[in-house]
Each structure stands twice: as C-alpha cells, then as structure tokens.
C-alpha cells in the first residue's frame, strides 16, 4: 500500500519539476518578462495582422461573448461554460506565475509520450477542459487569432526558452496532508467575499455574459480534467495569486493554507472530465504529467482530497 508521503511525492512532482525549470531559465536567459504589452498592441500599425492580434486579445479577455456557451452567435458556442481564458490566465495571460502566455508559443511544438503536441493542441485542450467545451477548428479565425496573440505576447522569447515567471510558482510540500475541512475555514476567511458562499462567483449583468468573478465548482466551472482540478497545480496557483491582488512576491496564504483551500475547492462537484482526455491538457506549459491509464482513475494528486462527509481524523499525538 502506498503511503501518504508517497502520494504527496506524486502530487508534488509536477510543481517541483516546474520549479526546477524556472531556475534553469533564470540562469540561461537575459530576456526580461514583457511589460506594457497592452500599450504595444494598441500602438500597432493598422492591418490584417494587427486585427488578428487584437481579436485574439478580445477572445482571451471576453471569451464567453465570442466562443462561450452564451456566445452572441450560437454557431460559435464552442465553450461549454461562460468562463473566459483569463479566468485562469490572469490579466489576459500576462501575470507572472498565473499560467501566463509569455513563453507558450516558444515551447511548442513539443514531444510528449512520443506524440507531437502543437500549439493548437494546447489551445484546444483548454477549450475541452477549462472551458468544458469542444475544440476550435485549427483553420478558424478564432484559432489563428489566439495563436497570433500568444506569439505577440512571447515575441521576444527565444525558441525553447521559458522566461522567469512562466507557468506556476514552485510550492513546498505541506506540513500536513491537505484537508478540505481546514480549507473550508481558509475559504471563508479569504475567498468567500469574492467567490461566494456557494462558490459560484459573480456573474456579469445582462446583456453581458460571463463572470466578474469565476465559479470554482458547479456546472459552469472547469471540468475534472483541467489543470486546476489537480491539487498540486491549484495550490501553487492559489498561493501566488489569491486573494485577488496578491502576487508571487507577497503571498497572503501560507503553504499549508494554499494546499488546504485547494483541497476544499477540488472536493466539490463539477463537470466530468472527457472520457478520452487529450495529452496536452496534462501539461502546464512544458511539463508533461501523464494522464491515468484508466479514464475513471483519479488525476494526479486527486487522491489526497478527503471526503467532507467523512468523520474527522483523531487528533495526532504530540
């Protein structure tokens, strides 16, 4: 039987590996994290390429209006929920350690399990999992616009290089096994005021669609196959970025609190993962995380999340 410590090692492998990648990148490039990207896009000369880049930015910032479940054109409803790309990729994919886009285009295509994963594959994995929808046609204007935006955001990143701040921030092993019970208290203190008692966030007012604050669980949230549904990824993301306004240099939550509230978030119901998950969604930028062989098996780290209905464990001996 595998021990709790061994399960933690499995879950931490993802984040530890990402952390090592950041350290290597910091020592191997003098390219700085991009700044003033919105102003640079606004200053571009008029033309078809500029239109495509700006449309890509619009898709990231206002996904549900264009390609979400409630898209203005029903034929364009590729998303299965009304989340936007920047519900997870904060500030239109520009915030450090919030799964930003600054090195994305430079790291694709990549080879994972002897399969070539392209940038459209990566984008469509988010469509299927984070947006709980269906893939965009690779020759569609929307796919081309998203690629154009990602390429512009990372235009100064050398091929195959990841800038410091890419992906997720490394996070330490928690002192105790993550507890959804403790996480409920953390949620009440730090998350409830924005995401709500029921975790359903704050929807935009009609005629707008989407959310001011995204739901963390329920039918309009990401499905069980998304990266945020894996506790190691969720804990790292939460510590570096939450509550809103926090950055990786000044985290508010302790390491243990981040793991605990991630457990609380994940234990709630959400849409099921696709029966056949693509390889790409199990990647946080360049790091491959193998999908379980059994489509019904728990995702990496998922086995660490206790059942809220189970009785609390006895106190540990001093």
mmCIF file of C-alpha atoms in Angstrom:
data_model
loop_
_atom_site.group_PDB
_atom_site.id
_atom_site.type_symbol
_atom_site.label_atom_id
_atom_site.label_comp_id
_atom_site.label_asym_id
_atom_site.label_seq_id
_atom_site.Cartn_x
_atom_site.Cartn_y
_atom_site.Cartn_z
ATOM 1 C CA UNK A 1 0.000 0.000 0.000
ATOM 2 C CA UNK A 2 1.312 3.415 -0.905
ATOM 3 C CA UNK A 3 1.884 5.774 1.994
ATOM 4 C CA UNK A 4 0.540 9.296 2.316
ATOM 5 C CA UNK A 5 4.092 10.587 1.922
ATOM 6 C CA UNK A 6 4.418 8.703 -1.354
ATOM 7 C CA UNK A 7 1.128 10.133 -2.606
ATOM 8 C CA UNK A 8 2.389 13.600 -1.765
ATOM 9 C CA UNK A 9 5.563 12.952 -3.738
ATOM 10 C CA UNK A 10 3.471 12.038 -6.778
ATOM 11 C CA UNK A 11 1.404 15.195 -6.499
ATOM 12 C CA UNK A 12 4.443 17.399 -5.840
ATOM 13 C CA UNK A 13 6.439 16.052 -8.772
ATOM 14 C CA UNK A 14 4.561 18.371 -11.103
ATOM 15 C CA UNK A 15 5.208 21.557 -9.175
ATOM 16 C CA UNK A 16 8.766 20.629 -8.176
ATOM 17 C CA UNK A 17 9.592 19.939 -11.801
ATOM 18 C CA UNK A 18 8.153 23.263 -12.876
ATOM 19 C CA UNK A 19 10.201 24.984 -10.177
ATOM 20 C CA UNK A 20 13.393 23.431 -11.486
ATOM 21 C CA UNK A 21 12.517 24.677 -14.960
ATOM 22 C CA UNK A 22 12.197 28.229 -13.683
ATOM 23 C CA UNK A 23 15.615 28.107 -12.038
ATOM 24 C CA UNK A 24 17.215 26.826 -15.207
ATOM 25 C CA UNK A 25 15.514 29.527 -17.237
ATOM 26 C CA UNK A 26 16.595 32.319 -14.904
ATOM 27 C CA UNK A 27 20.202 31.262 -15.307
ATOM 28 C CA UNK A 28 20.038 30.757 -19.048
ATOM 29 C CA UNK A 29 18.500 33.917 -20.499
ATOM 30 C CA UNK A 30 18.815 37.663 -20.125
ATOM 31 C CA UNK A 31 15.385 38.280 -21.680
ATOM 32 C CA UNK A 32 13.101 40.006 -19.197
ATOM 33 C CA UNK A 33 9.445 39.379 -18.573
ATOM 34 C CA UNK A 34 7.492 41.512 -21.096
ATOM 35 C CA UNK A 35 5.954 44.778 -19.962
ATOM 36 C CA UNK A 36 3.455 47.268 -21.421
ATOM 37 C CA UNK A 37 2.022 44.606 -23.743
ATOM 38 C CA UNK A 38 -1.481 46.157 -23.912
ATOM 39 C CA UNK A 39 0.001 49.535 -24.872
ATOM 40 C CA UNK A 40 2.197 47.891 -27.508
ATOM 41 C CA UNK A 41 -0.828 46.168 -29.036
ATOM 42 C CA UNK A 42 -2.795 49.419 -29.079
ATOM 43 C CA UNK A 43 0.135 51.134 -30.830
ATOM 44 C CA UNK A 44 0.425 48.588 -33.659
ATOM 45 C CA UNK A 45 0.001 49.864 -37.205
ATOM 46 C CA UNK A 46 -3.386 49.075 -38.767
ATOM 47 C CA UNK A 47 -3.578 45.952 -40.876
ATOM 48 C CA UNK A 48 -4.839 42.359 -41.013
ATOM 49 C CA UNK A 49 -2.118 41.045 -38.657
ATOM 50 C CA UNK A 50 -2.887 43.709 -36.074
ATOM 51 C CA UNK A 51 -6.599 42.950 -36.352
ATOM 52 C CA UNK A 52 -5.861 39.288 -35.695
ATOM 53 C CA UNK A 53 -3.709 40.015 -32.637
ATOM 54 C CA UNK A 54 -6.343 42.331 -31.179
ATOM 55 C CA UNK A 55 -9.098 39.817 -31.838
ATOM 56 C CA UNK A 56 -7.007 37.203 -30.051
ATOM 57 C CA UNK A 57 -6.737 39.514 -27.052
ATOM 58 C CA UNK A 58 -10.513 40.023 -27.142
ATOM 59 C CA UNK A 59 -11.038 36.261 -27.186
ATOM 60 C CA UNK A 60 -8.835 35.843 -24.109
ATOM 61 C CA UNK A 61 -10.482 38.680 -22.179
ATOM 62 C CA UNK A 62 -14.105 38.174 -23.235
ATOM 63 C CA UNK A 63 -14.221 34.508 -24.239
ATOM 64 C CA UNK A 64 -17.886 33.847 -23.426
ATOM 65 C CA UNK A 65 -19.132 36.645 -25.678
ATOM 66 C CA UNK A 66 -17.338 35.263 -28.715
ATOM 67 C CA UNK A 67 -16.951 31.491 -28.256
ATOM 68 C CA UNK A 68 -18.501 30.606 -24.891
ATOM 69 C CA UNK A 69 -21.710 28.799 -24.060
ATOM 70 C CA UNK A 70 -23.651 32.042 -24.410
ATOM 71 C CA UNK A 71 -21.832 33.358 -27.480
ATOM 72 C CA UNK A 72 -23.572 36.098 -29.455
ATOM 73 C CA UNK A 73 -23.564 33.769 -32.459
ATOM 74 C CA UNK A 74 -24.904 30.370 -31.289
ATOM 75 C CA UNK A 75 -22.910 28.672 -34.053
ATOM 76 C CA UNK A 76 -19.749 29.875 -32.276
ATOM 77 C CA UNK A 77 -20.631 28.369 -28.893
ATOM 78 C CA UNK A 78 -17.537 26.176 -28.632
ATOM 79 C CA UNK A 79 -17.255 26.640 -24.867
ATOM 80 C CA UNK A 80 -19.412 24.593 -22.555
ATOM 81 C CA UNK A 81 -19.372 27.237 -19.836
ATOM 82 C CA UNK A 82 -19.124 31.010 -19.579
ATOM 83 C CA UNK A 83 -15.602 31.240 -18.194
ATOM 84 C CA UNK A 84 -13.037 33.334 -20.013
ATOM 85 C CA UNK A 85 -9.435 32.363 -20.739
ATOM 86 C CA UNK A 86 -8.307 34.988 -18.247
ATOM 87 C CA UNK A 87 -10.386 33.385 -15.514
ATOM 88 C CA UNK A 88 -7.225 31.307 -15.043
ATOM 89 C CA UNK A 89 -4.628 33.071 -17.220
ATOM 90 C CA UNK A 90 -4.910 36.346 -15.312
ATOM 91 C CA UNK A 91 -4.559 39.785 -16.880
ATOM 92 C CA UNK A 92 -5.067 38.384 -20.377
ATOM 93 C CA UNK A 93 -2.295 35.854 -19.817
ATOM 94 C CA UNK A 94 0.298 38.411 -18.688
ATOM 95 C CA UNK A 95 0.503 37.994 -14.891
ATOM 96 C CA UNK A 96 3.664 36.182 -13.710
ATOM 97 C CA UNK A 97 3.066 32.734 -12.192
ATOM 98 C CA UNK A 98 -0.607 32.789 -13.190
ATOM 99 C CA UNK A 99 -0.042 30.385 -16.113
ATOM 100 C CA UNK A 100 0.929 33.312 -18.390
ATOM 101 C CA UNK A 101 1.386 33.155 -22.151
ATOM 102 C CA UNK A 102 4.826 34.779 -22.291
ATOM 103 C CA UNK A 103 6.700 31.565 -23.167
ATOM 104 C CA UNK A 104 3.882 29.447 -24.555
ATOM 105 C CA UNK A 105 4.457 29.896 -28.276
ATOM 106 C CA UNK A 106 8.219 29.452 -27.832
ATOM 107 C CA UNK A 107 7.822 25.997 -26.258
ATOM 108 C CA UNK A 108 5.569 24.427 -28.899
ATOM 109 C CA UNK A 109 5.576 22.081 -30.678
ATOM 110 C CA UNK A 110 6.821 19.619 -28.066
ATOM 111 C CA UNK A 111 7.122 15.855 -27.847
ATOM 112 C CA UNK A 112 5.073 14.153 -25.113
ATOM 113 C CA UNK A 113 4.913 10.358 -24.891
ATOM 114 C CA UNK A 114 6.256 10.107 -28.459
ATOM 115 C CA UNK A 115 3.464 12.347 -29.691
ATOM 116 C CA UNK A 116 3.990 15.803 -31.152
ATOM 117 C CA UNK A 117 1.847 18.367 -29.324
ATOM 118 C CA UNK A 118 1.251 21.561 -31.271
ATOM 119 C CA UNK A 119 0.144 24.980 -30.095
ATOM 120 C CA UNK A 120 -3.390 24.394 -31.494
ATOM 121 C CA UNK A 121 -3.453 21.138 -29.487
ATOM 122 C CA UNK A 122 -2.605 23.078 -26.344
ATOM 123 C CA UNK A 123 -5.258 25.712 -27.015
ATOM 124 C CA UNK A 124 -7.885 23.073 -27.711
ATOM 125 C CA UNK A 125 -7.046 21.235 -24.517
ATOM 126 C CA UNK A 126 -8.117 24.388 -22.674
ATOM 127 C CA UNK A 127 -11.255 24.510 -24.809
ATOM 128 C CA UNK A 128 -12.143 20.953 -23.838
ATOM 129 C CA UNK A 129 -11.194 21.075 -20.152
ATOM 130 C CA UNK A 130 -11.013 24.590 -18.758
ATOM 131 C CA UNK A 131 -13.962 25.742 -20.876
ATOM 132 C CA UNK A 132 -15.602 22.286 -20.779
ATOM 133 C CA UNK A 133 -16.364 22.579 -24.478
ATOM 134 C CA UNK A 134 -15.263 21.363 -27.871
ATOM 135 C CA UNK A 135 -12.156 22.137 -29.940
ATOM 136 C CA UNK A 136 -11.860 25.083 -32.277
ATOM 137 C CA UNK A 137 -11.187 24.206 -35.938
ATOM 138 C CA UNK A 138 -7.473 24.712 -36.496
ATOM 139 C CA UNK A 139 -8.087 26.839 -39.580
ATOM 140 C CA UNK A 140 -10.715 29.044 -37.906
ATOM 141 C CA UNK A 141 -10.182 32.781 -37.488
ATOM 142 C CA UNK A 142 -10.524 32.273 -33.736
ATOM 143 C CA UNK A 143 -7.687 29.731 -33.561
ATOM 144 C CA UNK A 144 -5.479 31.899 -35.786
ATOM 145 C CA UNK A 145 -6.251 34.939 -33.623
ATOM 146 C CA UNK A 146 -5.376 33.158 -30.388
ATOM 147 C CA UNK A 147 -2.101 31.959 -31.906
ATOM 148 C CA UNK A 148 -1.318 35.470 -33.171
ATOM 149 C CA UNK A 149 -1.907 36.908 -29.696
ATOM 150 C CA UNK A 150 0.235 34.251 -27.990
ATOM 151 C CA UNK A 151 3.012 34.799 -30.499
ATOM 152 C CA UNK A 152 2.900 38.572 -29.993
ATOM 153 C CA UNK A 153 2.956 38.262 -26.207
ATOM 154 C CA UNK A 154 6.001 35.991 -26.446
ATOM 155 C CA UNK A 155 7.650 37.570 -29.493
ATOM 156 C CA UNK A 156 10.894 38.329 -27.634
ATOM 157 C CA UNK A 157 11.169 34.902 -26.021
ATOM 158 C CA UNK A 158 13.880 32.782 -27.683
ATOM 159 C CA UNK A 159 12.635 29.474 -29.054
ATOM 160 C CA UNK A 160 12.665 26.716 -26.455
ATOM 161 C CA UNK A 161 13.261 29.156 -23.564
ATOM 162 C CA UNK A 162 10.964 29.821 -20.641
ATOM 163 C CA UNK A 163 11.148 33.226 -19.020
ATOM 164 C CA UNK A 164 11.175 33.620 -15.227
ATOM 165 C CA UNK A 165 7.559 33.916 -14.105
ATOM 166 C CA UNK A 166 6.245 31.441 -16.677
ATOM 167 C CA UNK A 167 3.892 28.664 -15.645
ATOM 168 C CA UNK A 168 3.304 28.257 -11.925
ATOM 169 C CA UNK A 169 5.304 29.211 -8.852
ATOM 170 C CA UNK A 170 7.066 26.379 -7.003
ATOM 171 C CA UNK A 171 5.387 25.444 -3.746
ATOM 172 C CA UNK A 172 6.742 23.478 -0.802
ATOM 173 C CA UNK A 173 5.390 20.169 0.465
ATOM 174 C CA UNK A 174 2.624 20.861 3.011
ATOM 175 C CA UNK A 175 3.370 20.069 6.626
ATOM 176 C CA UNK A 176 0.170 18.018 6.902
ATOM 177 C CA UNK A 177 -1.930 16.113 4.388
ATOM 178 C CA UNK A 178 -4.194 18.682 2.667
ATOM 179 C CA UNK A 179 -7.507 18.969 4.480
ATOM 180 C CA UNK A 180 -10.740 20.127 2.875
ATOM 181 C CA UNK A 181 -12.093 20.701 6.370
ATOM 182 C CA UNK A 182 -9.358 23.193 7.199
ATOM 183 C CA UNK A 183 -9.696 24.549 3.659
ATOM 184 C CA UNK A 184 -13.308 25.451 4.328
ATOM 185 C CA UNK A 185 -12.131 27.821 7.064
ATOM 186 C CA UNK A 186 -9.483 29.335 4.771
ATOM 187 C CA UNK A 187 -12.125 29.776 2.083
ATOM 188 C CA UNK A 188 -14.462 31.571 4.498
ATOM 189 C CA UNK A 189 -11.673 33.943 5.547
ATOM 190 C CA UNK A 190 -10.093 34.748 2.191
ATOM 191 C CA UNK A 191 -12.254 33.597 -0.731
ATOM 192 C CA UNK A 192 -15.925 33.773 0.171
ATOM 193 C CA UNK A 193 -16.212 37.558 -0.198
ATOM 194 C CA UNK A 194 -15.493 37.266 -3.956
ATOM 195 C CA UNK A 195 -16.405 33.700 -4.961
ATOM 196 C CA UNK A 196 -19.466 33.472 -2.695
ATOM 197 C CA UNK A 197 -20.751 31.037 -0.105
ATOM 198 C CA UNK A 198 -21.709 28.601 -2.856
ATOM 199 C CA UNK A 199 -18.516 29.070 -4.869
ATOM 200 C CA UNK A 200 -20.437 30.339 -7.886
ATOM 201 C CA UNK A 201 -18.634 33.649 -8.260
ATOM 202 C CA UNK A 202 -20.226 36.837 -9.538
ATOM 203 C CA UNK A 203 -21.911 36.758 -12.983
ATOM 204 C CA UNK A 204 -21.880 39.807 -15.213
ATOM 205 C CA UNK A 205 -25.129 41.712 -15.556
ATOM 206 C CA UNK A 206 -27.198 41.199 -18.750
ATOM 207 C CA UNK A 207 -26.797 41.807 -21.599
ATOM 208 C CA UNK A 208 -23.153 40.934 -20.824
ATOM 209 C CA UNK A 209 -22.242 37.290 -20.368
ATOM 210 C CA UNK A 210 -19.553 35.670 -18.274
ATOM 211 C CA UNK A 211 -18.292 36.490 -14.800
ATOM 212 C CA UNK A 212 -16.673 39.277 -12.878
ATOM 213 C CA UNK A 213 -15.506 36.516 -10.529
ATOM 214 C CA UNK A 214 -15.470 32.950 -11.894
ATOM 215 C CA UNK A 215 -17.190 29.987 -10.240
ATOM 216 C CA UNK A 216 -14.864 27.477 -8.591
ATOM 217 C CA UNK A 217 -17.153 24.475 -8.865
ATOM 218 C CA UNK A 218 -20.557 23.547 -10.233
ATOM 219 C CA UNK A 219 -21.862 23.133 -13.764
ATOM 220 C CA UNK A 220 -20.360 26.370 -15.135
ATOM 221 C CA UNK A 221 -16.864 25.715 -13.806
ATOM 222 C CA UNK A 222 -13.914 23.871 -15.364
ATOM 223 C CA UNK A 223 -14.316 20.111 -15.647
ATOM 224 C CA UNK A 224 -12.463 17.450 -13.695
ATOM 225 C CA UNK A 225 -9.716 17.083 -16.293
ATOM 226 C CA UNK A 226 -8.489 20.691 -16.126
ATOM 227 C CA UNK A 227 -5.127 21.536 -14.638
ATOM 228 C CA UNK A 228 -6.831 23.494 -11.865
ATOM 229 C CA UNK A 229 -8.525 20.249 -10.868
ATOM 230 C CA UNK A 230 -5.156 18.841 -9.771
ATOM 231 C CA UNK A 231 -4.330 19.755 -6.222
ATOM 232 C CA UNK A 232 -0.635 20.496 -6.727
ATOM 233 C CA UNK A 233 -1.344 22.916 -9.548
ATOM 234 C CA UNK A 234 -4.269 24.509 -7.736
ATOM 235 C CA UNK A 235 -2.287 25.041 -4.527
ATOM 236 C CA UNK A 236 0.602 26.655 -6.400
ATOM 237 C CA UNK A 237 -1.705 28.928 -8.397
ATOM 238 C CA UNK A 238 -3.737 29.944 -5.343
ATOM 239 C CA UNK A 239 -0.717 30.823 -3.214
ATOM 240 C CA UNK A 240 0.840 33.038 -5.897
ATOM 241 C CA UNK A 241 -2.360 34.806 -6.971
ATOM 242 C CA UNK A 242 -5.122 34.685 -4.376
ATOM 243 C CA UNK A 243 -6.915 36.529 -2.880
ATOM 244 C CA UNK A 244 -7.158 38.821 -5.883
ATOM 245 C CA UNK A 245 -4.459 41.490 -5.868
ATOM 246 C CA UNK A 246 -1.832 39.193 -4.363
ATOM 247 C CA UNK A 247 1.334 38.487 -6.315
ATOM 248 C CA UNK A 248 4.005 35.818 -6.027
ATOM 249 C CA UNK A 249 6.381 38.135 -4.177
ATOM 250 C CA UNK A 250 3.909 38.844 -1.371
ATOM 251 C CA UNK A 251 1.676 35.799 -0.824
ATOM 252 C CA UNK A 252 -1.035 36.086 1.816
ATOM 253 C CA UNK A 253 -1.805 32.403 2.328
ATOM 254 C CA UNK A 254 0.657 30.071 3.990
ATOM 255 C CA UNK A 255 1.818 26.990 2.095
ATOM 256 C CA UNK A 256 -0.465 24.788 4.198
ATOM 257 C CA UNK A 257 -3.449 27.103 3.730
ATOM 258 C CA UNK A 258 -2.964 27.047 -0.054
ATOM 259 C CA UNK A 259 -2.982 23.236 -0.114
ATOM 260 C CA UNK A 260 -5.980 23.067 2.213
ATOM 261 C CA UNK A 261 -8.152 25.528 0.272
ATOM 262 C CA UNK A 262 -7.179 23.780 -2.976
ATOM 263 C CA UNK A 263 -8.461 20.547 -1.426
ATOM 264 C CA UNK A 264 -11.698 22.287 -0.447
ATOM 265 C CA UNK A 265 -12.191 23.581 -3.989
ATOM 266 C CA UNK A 266 -11.474 20.258 -5.670
ATOM 267 C CA UNK A 267 -13.719 18.183 -3.419
ATOM 268 C CA UNK A 268 -16.831 19.944 -4.746
ATOM 269 C CA UNK A 269 -18.746 18.585 -7.767
ATOM 270 C CA UNK A 270 -18.030 19.829 -11.257
ATOM 271 C CA UNK A 271 -18.495 18.549 -14.819
ATOM 272 C CA UNK A 272 -16.873 15.217 -15.561
ATOM 273 C CA UNK A 273 -13.603 15.074 -17.471
ATOM 274 C CA UNK A 274 -13.884 13.831 -21.062
ATOM 275 C CA UNK A 275 -13.668 10.051 -21.343
ATOM 276 C CA UNK A 276 -10.714 10.416 -23.700
ATOM 277 C CA UNK A 277 -8.599 13.256 -22.446
ATOM 278 C CA UNK A 278 -6.043 14.716 -24.841
ATOM 279 C CA UNK A 279 -2.397 14.586 -23.810
ATOM 280 C CA UNK A 280 -1.923 18.336 -23.960
ATOM 281 C CA UNK A 281 -4.193 19.304 -21.037
ATOM 282 C CA UNK A 282 -1.930 17.453 -18.652
ATOM 283 C CA UNK A 283 0.806 19.970 -19.399
ATOM 284 C CA UNK A 284 1.438 23.182 -17.541
ATOM 285 C CA UNK A 285 3.420 24.804 -20.316
ATOM 286 C CA UNK A 286 6.385 22.456 -20.899
ATOM 287 C CA UNK A 287 5.888 19.949 -18.094
ATOM 288 C CA UNK A 288 4.249 16.651 -19.100
ATOM 289 C CA UNK A 289 2.070 14.973 -16.479
ATOM 290 C CA UNK A 290 0.942 11.521 -17.623
ATOM 291 C CA UNK A 291 -2.803 11.004 -17.808
ATOM 292 C CA UNK A 292 -4.101 7.966 -15.890
ATOM 293 C CA UNK A 293 -4.443 4.827 -17.992
ATOM 294 C CA UNK A 294 -7.954 4.333 -16.639
ATOM 295 C CA UNK A 295 -10.259 7.154 -17.747
ATOM 296 C CA UNK A 296 -12.128 6.820 -14.437
ATOM 297 C CA UNK A 297 -8.992 6.907 -12.283
ATOM 298 C CA UNK A 298 -8.186 9.859 -10.072
ATOM 299 C CA UNK A 299 -5.992 12.541 -11.577
ATOM 300 C CA UNK A 300 -2.554 13.095 -10.005
ATOM 301 C CA UNK A 301 -2.989 14.481 -6.508
ATOM 302 C CA UNK A 302 -6.741 13.924 -6.517
ATOM 303 C CA UNK A 303 -6.385 11.010 -4.085
ATOM 304 C CA UNK A 304 -5.149 13.463 -1.464
ATOM 305 C CA UNK A 305 -8.506 15.191 -1.210
ATOM 306 C CA UNK A 306 -10.540 13.839 1.714
ATOM 307 C CA UNK A 307 -14.300 13.432 1.662
ATOM 308 C CA UNK A 308 -16.012 16.304 3.505
ATOM 309 C CA UNK A 309 -18.660 13.845 4.697
ATOM 310 C CA UNK A 310 -16.131 11.567 6.376
ATOM 311 C CA UNK A 311 -15.591 11.913 10.126
ATOM 312 C CA UNK A 312 -12.570 13.998 11.054
ATOM 313 C CA UNK A 313 -9.426 12.004 11.891
ATOM 314 C CA UNK A 314 -8.446 11.601 15.554
ATOM 315 C CA UNK A 315 -6.002 14.201 16.919
ATOM 316 C CA UNK A 316 -2.390 13.408 16.251
ATOM 317 C CA UNK A 317 -0.250 12.534 19.236
ATOM 318 C CA UNK A 318 2.083 15.368 20.288
#
